[in-house]
Coordinates of C-alpha atoms and ligand atoms in Angstrom, one line a residue:
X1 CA 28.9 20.6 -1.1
X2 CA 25.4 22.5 -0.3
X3 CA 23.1 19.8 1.7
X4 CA 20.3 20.3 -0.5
X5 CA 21.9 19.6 -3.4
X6 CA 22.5 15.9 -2.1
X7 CA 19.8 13.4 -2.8
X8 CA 19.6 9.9 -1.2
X9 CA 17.0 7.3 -1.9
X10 CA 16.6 3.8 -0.6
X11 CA 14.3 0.4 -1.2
X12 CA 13.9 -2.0 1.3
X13 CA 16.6 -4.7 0.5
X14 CA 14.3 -8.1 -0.4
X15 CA 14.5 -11.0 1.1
X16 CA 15.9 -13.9 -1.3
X17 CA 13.1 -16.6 -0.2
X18 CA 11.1 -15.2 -3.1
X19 CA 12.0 -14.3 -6.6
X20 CA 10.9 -10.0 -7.2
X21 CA 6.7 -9.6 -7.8
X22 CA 5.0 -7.1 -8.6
X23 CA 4.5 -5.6 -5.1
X24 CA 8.7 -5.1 -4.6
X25 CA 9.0 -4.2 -8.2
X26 CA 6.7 -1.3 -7.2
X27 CA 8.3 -0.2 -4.4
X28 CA 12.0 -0.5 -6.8
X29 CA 9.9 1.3 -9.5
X30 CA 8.5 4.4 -7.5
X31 CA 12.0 5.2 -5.8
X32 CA 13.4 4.8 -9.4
X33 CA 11.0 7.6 -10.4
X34 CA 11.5 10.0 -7.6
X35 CA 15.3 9.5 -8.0
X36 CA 15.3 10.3 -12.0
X37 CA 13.0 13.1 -10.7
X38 CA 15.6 14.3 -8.3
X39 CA 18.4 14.0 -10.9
X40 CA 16.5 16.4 -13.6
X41 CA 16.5 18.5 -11.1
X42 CA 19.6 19.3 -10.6
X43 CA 20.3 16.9 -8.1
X44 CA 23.3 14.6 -7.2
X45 CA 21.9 11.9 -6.1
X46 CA 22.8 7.9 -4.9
X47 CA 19.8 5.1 -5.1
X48 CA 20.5 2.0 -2.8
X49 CA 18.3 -0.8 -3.0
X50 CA 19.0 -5.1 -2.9
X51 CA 18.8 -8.2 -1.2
X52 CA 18.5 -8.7 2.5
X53 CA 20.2 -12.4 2.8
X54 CA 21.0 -13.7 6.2
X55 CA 18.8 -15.0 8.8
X56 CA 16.4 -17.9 9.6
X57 CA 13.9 -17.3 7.2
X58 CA 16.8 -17.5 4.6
X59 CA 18.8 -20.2 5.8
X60 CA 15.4 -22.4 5.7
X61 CA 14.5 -21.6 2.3
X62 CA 18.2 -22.9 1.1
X63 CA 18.0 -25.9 3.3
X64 CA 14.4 -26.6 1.4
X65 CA 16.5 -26.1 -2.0
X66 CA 18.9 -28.6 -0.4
X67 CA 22.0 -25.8 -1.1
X68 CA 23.9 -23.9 1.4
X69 CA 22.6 -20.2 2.3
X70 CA 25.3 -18.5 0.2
X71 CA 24.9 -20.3 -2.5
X72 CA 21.0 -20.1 -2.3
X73 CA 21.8 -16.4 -2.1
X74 CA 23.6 -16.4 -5.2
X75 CA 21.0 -17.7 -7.3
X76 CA 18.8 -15.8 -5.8
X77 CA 20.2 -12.2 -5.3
X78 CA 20.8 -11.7 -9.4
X79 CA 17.4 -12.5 -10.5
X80 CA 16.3 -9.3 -8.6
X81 CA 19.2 -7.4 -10.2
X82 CA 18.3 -8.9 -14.1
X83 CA 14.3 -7.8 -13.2
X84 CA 15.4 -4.5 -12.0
X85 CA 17.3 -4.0 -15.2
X86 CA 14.3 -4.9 -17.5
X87 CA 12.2 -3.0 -15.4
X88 CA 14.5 0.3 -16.2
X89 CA 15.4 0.8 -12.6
X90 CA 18.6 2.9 -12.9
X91 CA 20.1 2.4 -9.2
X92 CA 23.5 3.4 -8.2
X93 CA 24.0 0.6 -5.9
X94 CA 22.9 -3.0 -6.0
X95 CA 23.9 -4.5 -1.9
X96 CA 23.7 -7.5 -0.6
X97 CA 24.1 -7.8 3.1
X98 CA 26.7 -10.9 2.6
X99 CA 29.0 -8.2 1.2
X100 CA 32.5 -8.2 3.0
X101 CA 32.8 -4.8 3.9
X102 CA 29.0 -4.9 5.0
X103 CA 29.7 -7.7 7.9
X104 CA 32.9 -6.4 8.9
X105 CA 31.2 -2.6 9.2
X106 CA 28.2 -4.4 11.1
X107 CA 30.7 -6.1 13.7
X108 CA 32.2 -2.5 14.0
X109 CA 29.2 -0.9 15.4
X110 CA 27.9 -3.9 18.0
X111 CA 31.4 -3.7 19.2
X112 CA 30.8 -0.2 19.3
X113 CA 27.3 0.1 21.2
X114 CA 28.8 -3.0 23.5
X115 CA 32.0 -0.7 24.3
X116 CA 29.9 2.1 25.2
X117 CA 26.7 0.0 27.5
X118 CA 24.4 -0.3 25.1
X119 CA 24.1 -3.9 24.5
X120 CA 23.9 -6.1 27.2
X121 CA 23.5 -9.6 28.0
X122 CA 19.8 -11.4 29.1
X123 CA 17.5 -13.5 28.7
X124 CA 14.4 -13.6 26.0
X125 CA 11.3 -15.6 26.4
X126 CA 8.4 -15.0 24.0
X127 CA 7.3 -16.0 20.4
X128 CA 9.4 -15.3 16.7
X129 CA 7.7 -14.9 13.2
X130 CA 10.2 -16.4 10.8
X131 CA 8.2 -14.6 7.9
X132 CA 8.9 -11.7 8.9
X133 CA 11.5 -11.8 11.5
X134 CA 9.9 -10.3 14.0
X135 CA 10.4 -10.6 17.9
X136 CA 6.6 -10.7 19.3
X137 CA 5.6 -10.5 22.7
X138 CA 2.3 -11.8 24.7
X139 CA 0.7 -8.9 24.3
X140 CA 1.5 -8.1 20.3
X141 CA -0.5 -11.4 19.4
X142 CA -3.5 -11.6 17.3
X143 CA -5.2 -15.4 18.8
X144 CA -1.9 -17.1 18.4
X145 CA -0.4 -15.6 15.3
X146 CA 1.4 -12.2 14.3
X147 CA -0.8 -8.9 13.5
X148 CA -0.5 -10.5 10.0
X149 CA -1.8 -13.2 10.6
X150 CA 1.7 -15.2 10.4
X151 CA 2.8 -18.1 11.8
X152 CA 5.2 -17.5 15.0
X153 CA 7.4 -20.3 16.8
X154 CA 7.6 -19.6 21.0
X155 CA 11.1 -19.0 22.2
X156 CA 13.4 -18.8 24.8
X157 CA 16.7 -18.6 25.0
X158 CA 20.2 -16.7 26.2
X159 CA 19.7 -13.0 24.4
X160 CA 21.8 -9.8 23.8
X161 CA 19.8 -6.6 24.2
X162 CA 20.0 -3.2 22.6
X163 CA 19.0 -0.5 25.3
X164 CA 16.2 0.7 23.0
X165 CA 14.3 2.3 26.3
X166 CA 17.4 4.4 26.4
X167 CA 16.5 6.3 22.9
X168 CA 12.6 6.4 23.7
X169 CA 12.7 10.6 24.7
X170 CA 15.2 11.6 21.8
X171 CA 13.0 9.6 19.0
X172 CA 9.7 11.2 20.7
X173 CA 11.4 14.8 21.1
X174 CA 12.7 14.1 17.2
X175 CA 9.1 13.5 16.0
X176 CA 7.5 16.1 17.8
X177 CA 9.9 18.5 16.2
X178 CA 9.8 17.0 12.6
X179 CA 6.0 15.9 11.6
X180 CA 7.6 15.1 8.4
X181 CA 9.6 12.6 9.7
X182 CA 7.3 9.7 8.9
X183 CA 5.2 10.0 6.1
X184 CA 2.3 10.0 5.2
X185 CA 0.2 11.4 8.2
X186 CA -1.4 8.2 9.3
X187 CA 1.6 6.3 9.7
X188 CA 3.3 9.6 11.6
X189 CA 0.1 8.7 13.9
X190 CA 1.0 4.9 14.0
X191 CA 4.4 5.4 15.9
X192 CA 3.4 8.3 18.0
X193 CA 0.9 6.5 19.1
X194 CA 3.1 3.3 19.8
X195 CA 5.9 6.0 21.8
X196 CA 3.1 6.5 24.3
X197 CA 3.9 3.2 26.0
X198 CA 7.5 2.5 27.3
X199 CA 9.7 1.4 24.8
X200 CA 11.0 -2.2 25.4
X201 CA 14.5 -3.0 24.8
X202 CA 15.5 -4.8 21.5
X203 CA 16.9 -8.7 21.5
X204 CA 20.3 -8.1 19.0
X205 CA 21.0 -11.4 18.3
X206 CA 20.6 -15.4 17.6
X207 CA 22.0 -18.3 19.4
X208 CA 24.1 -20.2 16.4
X209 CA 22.9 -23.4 17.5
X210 CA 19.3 -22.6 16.0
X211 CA 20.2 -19.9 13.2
X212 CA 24.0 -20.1 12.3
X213 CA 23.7 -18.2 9.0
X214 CA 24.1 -14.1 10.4
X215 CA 26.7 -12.4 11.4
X216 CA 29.1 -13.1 14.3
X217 CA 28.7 -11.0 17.3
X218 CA 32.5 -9.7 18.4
X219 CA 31.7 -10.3 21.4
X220 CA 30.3 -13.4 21.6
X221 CA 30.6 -16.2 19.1
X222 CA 28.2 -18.4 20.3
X223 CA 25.7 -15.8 18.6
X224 CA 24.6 -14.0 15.4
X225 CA 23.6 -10.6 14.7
X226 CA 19.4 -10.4 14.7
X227 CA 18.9 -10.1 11.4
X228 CA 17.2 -6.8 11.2
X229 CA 20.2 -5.0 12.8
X230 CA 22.2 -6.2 10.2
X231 CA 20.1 -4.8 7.5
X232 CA 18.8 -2.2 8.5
X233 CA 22.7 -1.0 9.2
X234 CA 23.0 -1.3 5.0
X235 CA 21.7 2.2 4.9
X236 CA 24.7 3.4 6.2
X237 CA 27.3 1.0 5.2
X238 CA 25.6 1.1 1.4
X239 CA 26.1 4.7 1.5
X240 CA 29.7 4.4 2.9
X241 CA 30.1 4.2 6.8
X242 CA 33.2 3.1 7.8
X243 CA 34.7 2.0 4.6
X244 CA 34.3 4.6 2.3
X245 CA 34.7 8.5 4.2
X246 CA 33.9 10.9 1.1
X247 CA 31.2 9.0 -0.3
X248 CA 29.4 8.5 3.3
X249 CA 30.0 12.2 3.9
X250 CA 28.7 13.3 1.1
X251 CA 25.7 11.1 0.6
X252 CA 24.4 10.6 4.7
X253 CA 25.9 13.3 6.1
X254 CA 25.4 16.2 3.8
X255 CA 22.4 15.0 1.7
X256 CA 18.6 15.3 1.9
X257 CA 17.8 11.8 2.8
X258 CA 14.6 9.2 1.7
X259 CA 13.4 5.3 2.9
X260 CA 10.8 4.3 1.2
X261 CA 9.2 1.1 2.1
X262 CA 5.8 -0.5 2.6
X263 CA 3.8 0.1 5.9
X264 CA 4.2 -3.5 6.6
X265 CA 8.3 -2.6 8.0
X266 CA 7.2 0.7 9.7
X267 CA 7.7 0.1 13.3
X268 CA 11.6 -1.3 12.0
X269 CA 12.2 1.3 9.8
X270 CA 10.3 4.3 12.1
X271 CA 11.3 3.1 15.8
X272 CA 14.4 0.5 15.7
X273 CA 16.4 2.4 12.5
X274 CA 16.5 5.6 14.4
X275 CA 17.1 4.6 18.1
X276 CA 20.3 2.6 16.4
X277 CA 21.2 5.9 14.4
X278 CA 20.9 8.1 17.6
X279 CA 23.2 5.6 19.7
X280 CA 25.7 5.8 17.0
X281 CA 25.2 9.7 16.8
X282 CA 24.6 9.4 13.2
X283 CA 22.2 11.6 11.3
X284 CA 18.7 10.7 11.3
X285 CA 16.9 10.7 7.6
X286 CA 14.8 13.1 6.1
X287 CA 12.1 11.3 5.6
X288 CA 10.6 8.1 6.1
X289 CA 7.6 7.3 3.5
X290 CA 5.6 4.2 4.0
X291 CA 3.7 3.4 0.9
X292 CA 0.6 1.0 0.6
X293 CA -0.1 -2.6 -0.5
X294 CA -0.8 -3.8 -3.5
X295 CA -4.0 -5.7 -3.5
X296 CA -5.4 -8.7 -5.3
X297 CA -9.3 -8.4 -6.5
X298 CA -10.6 -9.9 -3.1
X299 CA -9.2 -6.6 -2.1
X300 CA -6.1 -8.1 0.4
X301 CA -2.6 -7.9 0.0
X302 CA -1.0 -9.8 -2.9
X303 CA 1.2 -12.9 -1.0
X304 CA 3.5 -15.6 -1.7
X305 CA 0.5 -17.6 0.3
X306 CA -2.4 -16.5 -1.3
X307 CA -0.4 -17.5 -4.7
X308 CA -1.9 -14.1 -6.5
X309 CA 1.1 -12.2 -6.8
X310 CA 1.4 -10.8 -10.1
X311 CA 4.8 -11.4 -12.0
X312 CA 6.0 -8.0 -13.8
X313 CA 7.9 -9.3 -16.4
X314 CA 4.4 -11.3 -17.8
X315 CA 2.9 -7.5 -17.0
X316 CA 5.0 -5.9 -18.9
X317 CA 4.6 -8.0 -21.8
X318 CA 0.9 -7.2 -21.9
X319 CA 0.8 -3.5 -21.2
X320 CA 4.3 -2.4 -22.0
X321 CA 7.1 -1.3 -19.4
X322 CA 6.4 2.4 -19.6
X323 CA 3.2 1.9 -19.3
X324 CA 3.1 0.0 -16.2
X325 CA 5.3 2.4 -14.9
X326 CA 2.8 5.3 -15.5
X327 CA -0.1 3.4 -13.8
X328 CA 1.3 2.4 -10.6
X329 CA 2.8 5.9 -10.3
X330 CA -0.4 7.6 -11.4
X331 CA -3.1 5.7 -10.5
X332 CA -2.0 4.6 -7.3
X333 CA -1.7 7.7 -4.3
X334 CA 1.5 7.1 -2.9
X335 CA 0.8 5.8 0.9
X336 CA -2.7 4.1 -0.1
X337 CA -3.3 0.5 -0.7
X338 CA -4.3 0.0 -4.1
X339 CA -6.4 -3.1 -6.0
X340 CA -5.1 -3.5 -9.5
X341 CA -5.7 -5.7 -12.3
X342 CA -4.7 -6.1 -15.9
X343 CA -8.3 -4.7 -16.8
X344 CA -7.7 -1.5 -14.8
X345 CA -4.4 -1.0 -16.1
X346 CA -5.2 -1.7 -19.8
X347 CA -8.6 0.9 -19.3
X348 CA -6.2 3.7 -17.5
X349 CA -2.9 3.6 -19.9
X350 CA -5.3 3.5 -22.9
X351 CA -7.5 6.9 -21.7
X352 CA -4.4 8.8 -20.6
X353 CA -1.9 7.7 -22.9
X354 CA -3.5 5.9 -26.1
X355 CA -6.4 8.2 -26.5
X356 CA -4.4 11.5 -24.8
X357 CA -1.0 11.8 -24.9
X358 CA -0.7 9.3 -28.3
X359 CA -3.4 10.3 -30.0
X360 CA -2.6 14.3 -29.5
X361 CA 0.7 13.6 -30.8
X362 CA 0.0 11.7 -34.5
X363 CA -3.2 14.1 -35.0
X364 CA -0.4 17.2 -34.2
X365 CA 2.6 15.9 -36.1
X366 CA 0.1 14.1 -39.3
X367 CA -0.6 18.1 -40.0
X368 CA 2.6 19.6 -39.9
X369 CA 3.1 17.1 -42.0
X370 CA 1.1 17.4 -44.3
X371 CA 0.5 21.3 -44.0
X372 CA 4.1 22.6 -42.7
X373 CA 6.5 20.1 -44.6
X374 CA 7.1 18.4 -41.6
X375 CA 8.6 21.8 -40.3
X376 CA 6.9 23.1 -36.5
X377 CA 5.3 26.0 -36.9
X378 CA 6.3 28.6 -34.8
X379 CA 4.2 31.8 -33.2
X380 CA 5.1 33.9 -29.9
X381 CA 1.0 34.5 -29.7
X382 CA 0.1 34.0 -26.0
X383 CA -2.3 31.4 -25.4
X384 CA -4.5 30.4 -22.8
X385 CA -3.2 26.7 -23.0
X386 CA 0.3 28.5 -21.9
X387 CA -1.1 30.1 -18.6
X388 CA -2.7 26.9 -17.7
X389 CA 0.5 24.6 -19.1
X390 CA 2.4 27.2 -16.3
X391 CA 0.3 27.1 -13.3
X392 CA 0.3 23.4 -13.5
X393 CA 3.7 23.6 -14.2
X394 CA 4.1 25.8 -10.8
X395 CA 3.0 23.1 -8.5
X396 CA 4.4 20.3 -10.0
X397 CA 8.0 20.3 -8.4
X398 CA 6.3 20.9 -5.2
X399 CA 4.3 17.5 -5.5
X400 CA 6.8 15.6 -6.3
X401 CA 9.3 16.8 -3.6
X402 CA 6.8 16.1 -1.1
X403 CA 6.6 12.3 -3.1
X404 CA 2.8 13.2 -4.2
X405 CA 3.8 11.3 -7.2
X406 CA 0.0 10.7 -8.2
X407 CA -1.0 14.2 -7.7
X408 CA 1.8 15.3 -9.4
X409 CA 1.1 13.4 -12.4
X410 CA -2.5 14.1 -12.2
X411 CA -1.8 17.7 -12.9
X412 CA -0.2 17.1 -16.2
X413 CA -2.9 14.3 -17.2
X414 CA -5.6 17.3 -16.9
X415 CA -3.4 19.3 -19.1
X416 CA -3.2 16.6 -21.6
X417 CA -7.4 16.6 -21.2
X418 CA -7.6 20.4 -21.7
X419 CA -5.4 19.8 -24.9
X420 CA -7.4 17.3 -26.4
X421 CA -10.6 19.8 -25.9
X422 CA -8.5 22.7 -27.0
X423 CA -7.6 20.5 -30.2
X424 CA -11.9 20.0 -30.8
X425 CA -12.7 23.2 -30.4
X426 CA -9.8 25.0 -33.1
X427 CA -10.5 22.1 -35.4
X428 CA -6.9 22.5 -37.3
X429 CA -7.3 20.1 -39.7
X430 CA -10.2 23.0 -40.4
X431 CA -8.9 25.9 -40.1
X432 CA -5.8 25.0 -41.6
X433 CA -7.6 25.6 -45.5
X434 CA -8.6 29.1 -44.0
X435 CA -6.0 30.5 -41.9
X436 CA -2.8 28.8 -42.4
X437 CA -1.3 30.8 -39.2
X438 CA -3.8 30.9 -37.2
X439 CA -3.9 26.7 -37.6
X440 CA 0.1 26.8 -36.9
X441 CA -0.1 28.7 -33.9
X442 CA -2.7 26.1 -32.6
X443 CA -0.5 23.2 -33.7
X444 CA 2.7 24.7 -32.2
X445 CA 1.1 25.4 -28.6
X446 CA -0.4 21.8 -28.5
X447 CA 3.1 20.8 -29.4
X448 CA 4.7 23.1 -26.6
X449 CA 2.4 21.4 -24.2
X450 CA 3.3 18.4 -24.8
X451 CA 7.1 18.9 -25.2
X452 CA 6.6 20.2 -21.6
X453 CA 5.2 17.4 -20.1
X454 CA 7.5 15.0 -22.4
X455 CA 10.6 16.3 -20.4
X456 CA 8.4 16.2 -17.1
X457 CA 7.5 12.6 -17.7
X458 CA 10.6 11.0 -18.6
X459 CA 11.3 9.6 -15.0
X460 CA 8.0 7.9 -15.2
X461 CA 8.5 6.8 -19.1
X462 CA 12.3 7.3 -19.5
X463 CA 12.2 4.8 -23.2
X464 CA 8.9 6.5 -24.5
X465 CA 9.7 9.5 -23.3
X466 CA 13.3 9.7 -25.1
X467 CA 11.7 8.5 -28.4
X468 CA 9.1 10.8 -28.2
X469 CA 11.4 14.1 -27.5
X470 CA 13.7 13.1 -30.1
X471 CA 11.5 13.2 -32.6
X472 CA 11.2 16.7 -31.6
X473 CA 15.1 17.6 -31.5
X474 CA 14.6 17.9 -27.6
X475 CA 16.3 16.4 -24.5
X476 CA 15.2 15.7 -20.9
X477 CA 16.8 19.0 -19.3
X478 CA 14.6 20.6 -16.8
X479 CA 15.4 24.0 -17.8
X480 CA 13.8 23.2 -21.4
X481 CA 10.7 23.3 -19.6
X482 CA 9.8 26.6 -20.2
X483 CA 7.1 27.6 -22.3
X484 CA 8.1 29.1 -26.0
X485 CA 11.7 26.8 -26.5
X486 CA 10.6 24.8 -29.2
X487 CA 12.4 26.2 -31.8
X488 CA 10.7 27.4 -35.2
X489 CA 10.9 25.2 -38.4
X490 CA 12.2 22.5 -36.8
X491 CA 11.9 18.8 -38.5
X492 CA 9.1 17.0 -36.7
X493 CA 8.6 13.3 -38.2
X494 CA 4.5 11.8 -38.2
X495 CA 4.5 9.5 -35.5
X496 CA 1.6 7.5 -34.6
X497 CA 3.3 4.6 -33.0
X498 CA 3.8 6.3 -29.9
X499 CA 1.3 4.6 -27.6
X500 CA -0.6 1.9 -29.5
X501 CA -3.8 1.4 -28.1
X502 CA -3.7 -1.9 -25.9
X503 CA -6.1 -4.6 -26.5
X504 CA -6.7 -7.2 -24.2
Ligands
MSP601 N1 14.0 -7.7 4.2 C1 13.0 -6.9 4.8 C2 13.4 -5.4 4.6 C3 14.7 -5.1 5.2 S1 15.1 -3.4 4.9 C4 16.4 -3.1 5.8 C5 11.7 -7.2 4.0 N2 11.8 -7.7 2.8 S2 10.6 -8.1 1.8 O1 11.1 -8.9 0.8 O2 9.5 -8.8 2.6 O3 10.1 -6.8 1.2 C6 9.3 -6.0 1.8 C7 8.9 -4.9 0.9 O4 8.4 -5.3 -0.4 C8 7.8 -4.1 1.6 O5 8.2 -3.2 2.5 C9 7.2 -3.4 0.4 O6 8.1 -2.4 0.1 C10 7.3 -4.5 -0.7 N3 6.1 -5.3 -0.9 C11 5.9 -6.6 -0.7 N4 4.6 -7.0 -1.0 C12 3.9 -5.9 -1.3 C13 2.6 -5.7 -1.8 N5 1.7 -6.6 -1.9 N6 2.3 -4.4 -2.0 C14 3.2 -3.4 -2.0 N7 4.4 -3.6 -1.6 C15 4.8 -4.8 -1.2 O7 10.7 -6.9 4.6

């Protein structure tokens, strides 16, 4: 199997103290988009994404439920699967850390580091943020809370270590040689600019006796796995480490490989994930992309806490699921935090897609209509809307390989734009009682344009994309996206329903 033929995507696996929002749904809905993207073209390709279930944070939110962790985990767990489905995210594998073959694979690899020195036995003294499950030190506080600004309880206690120091030249000699590693640029910066001080080794695990719901160590059953190790290790054991050989081979060791997650996991996902990789002399990913947050209209990020997280199952019954989609993917440069509202949404998805895309379409398929017999027109005439429709065309796979999903998009939003003009300035409904022909050939390049960008934008829209092509006799195949397919006299049916105008 050629490497780059081999696509792997991942979410960030959600903790179950919280049912999904609108800022995990956008991290689920953005990998869903670059996955579809990497399956039109030509890609095979595995999406992971799920819940994250053991630890304190979890074991405190069943205990407040009055139920036990697992079964607080099991009412929890499928509400982000039933939100993923209405949201359209198509991923191949829904984990939960509390899978079987997850723990057992987990126990596998601290017996492994132990075996070969990497884990020892100490002592930590310091502070914890349950919120986030972070180990904090002195010097990492902010007055007397996390860099968040989150509560942390001091600790002390009897501590396995991970030799992290240990890793600190290969990760630094890994980034220097691959400045995509980390994406974008600014969070690259982040971690090289935290390698530049030693590397402190990283506390593994949890005395039972104050979190008992984690995994056993092997080694020592008076302790559980820190809960971190054990989900961060779902990137492997999701993919098929240890229990399933092809699969793993084919989909970690021989595939182009993506995390996305939000900058607030960076230094777990950028520093700890790799060092653990490199001890286990496993493959490093790709890529690491850390998008933005989601902000409220104060302009901070949208919390539990603050009580301003938008639900996107209410979302999506005022603007419409595709629609949504569109915007965070569009409007929102991946790797930037973003401030949304209903208003902006409604204002953006009605100029690009109501007024654009929508209206383009009923205006096009009303005449042939009423001109052609419902029948597309068909001319070979070159056009200048062609040359344009294939530059933009040209840079498009580039952007979204890279993950410049907005910019990507952007390009085809322009061409819609250039569309609309070209449609005011050959006035078909016009010319169409002079030159019959000449008002065909204009009809059938609008309608190439936007058969293009139809097959381009189905990851983003998959539902309104799908009706909208088959009204065409088309499917979402990438190599349909060159210019001049649409066949002649095909049946085209009026459609103005397409993207009704939203009013709020
Ligand atoms: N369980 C850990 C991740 C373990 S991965 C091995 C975790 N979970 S979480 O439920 O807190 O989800 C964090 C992720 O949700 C963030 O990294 C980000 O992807 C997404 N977001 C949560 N709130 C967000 C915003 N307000 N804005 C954008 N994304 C947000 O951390």
């Amino acid at each position: 199997m050629l490497k780059n033929k081999n696509f792997y995507i991942s979410t960030p696996l959600y903790y179950v103290n919280d049912k999904p929002h609108l800022g995990t749904a956008y991290t689920s809905i953005i990998a869903d988009i670059l996955n579809r993207y990497q399956k039109l073209f030509g890609y095979s390709s595995f999406f992971i994404t799920g819940t994250d279930e053991h630890g304190q944070k979890c074991e405190q939110s069943a205990l407040n439920r009055g139920l036990s962790p697992q079964e607080h985990c099991d009412q929890m767990s499928p509400q982000f699967k039933k939100t993923w489905k209405i949201l359209n995210i198509e991923y191949d594998l829904f984990f939960r850390t509390t899978f079987d073959y997850h723990c057992k694979a987990v126990q596998n690899v601290l017996q492994n580091l132990y075996d070969k020195g990497d884990i020892y036995s100490s002592h930590y003294k310091g502070w914890y943020c349950v919120s986030e499950e972070i180990f904090y030190t002195e010097k990492d506080l902010v007055g007397a809370k996390s860099a968040e600004g989150k509560e942390l309880i001091p600790l002390e206690e009897k501590a396995w270590f991970f030799k992290m120091s240990k890793y600190q030249k290969a990760l630094q000699n890994h980034l220097d040689n691959h400045p995509d590693f980390i994406k974008p640029k600014e969070r690259y910066n982040e971690i090289q600019g935290f390698l530049k001080q030693p590397l402190q080794d990283l506390c593994v695990s949890r005395p039972k006796k104050r979190v008992s719901w984690g995994i056993e160590l092997p080694f020592d059953n008076n302790c559980v796995a820190y809960v971190w190790v054990d989900a961060l290790l779902n990137y492997v054991t999701g993919a098929g480490y240890l229990n399933k050989k092809e699969h793993f081979e084919k989909y970690w060791l021989n595939a182009k490989k993506h995390h996305l997650i939000g900058k607030d996991i960076l230094m777990t996902h950028a520093v700890y994930w790799p060092c653990f990789l490199m001890a286990l002399n496993l493959p490093l990913p790709d890529k690491i992309f850390a998008h933005g947050w989601l902000l409220n209209k104060e302009d901070e990020k949208m919390s539990k806490s603050k009580g301003d997280k938008l639900d996107p199952l209410e979302l999506i019954e005022l603007v419409g699921l595709d629609e949504l989609r569109w915007f965070l993917a569009k409007e929102i440069v991946l790797g930037k935090d973003s401030a949304l509202s209903v208003d902006l949404i409604t204002q953006k998805v009605n100029e690009d897609l109501a007024d654009n895309f929508g209206n383009i379409f009923s205006r096009i398929s009303r005449l042939i209509e009423k001109h052609f017999d419902g029948q597309i027109p068909y001319h070979t005439e070159d056009s200048l809307l062609k040359k344009l429709t294939e530059e933009k065309q040209s840079l498009f796979k580039n952007k979204i390989d890279n993950f410049e999903l907005s910019q990507a998009l952007h390009l085809l939003s322009s061409l819609l734009v250039e569309v609309n003009k070209y449609l005011e300035q050959t006035a078909p409904w016009k010319l169409v009682k002079i030159d019959k022909k000449q008002a065909g050939v204009v009809l059938y390049n609008c309608l190439e344009v936007l058969r293009i960008c139809g097959i381009l934008l189905a990851p983003v829209m998959p539902k309104k994309m799908e009706k909208f092509l088959s009204a065409l006799g088309e499917e979402v195949i990438f190599k349909n996206t060159k210019w001049g397919r649409q066949a002649l006299g095909k049946a085209l049916k009026h459609s103005s329903g397409l993207f009704p105008k939203i009013l709020i």
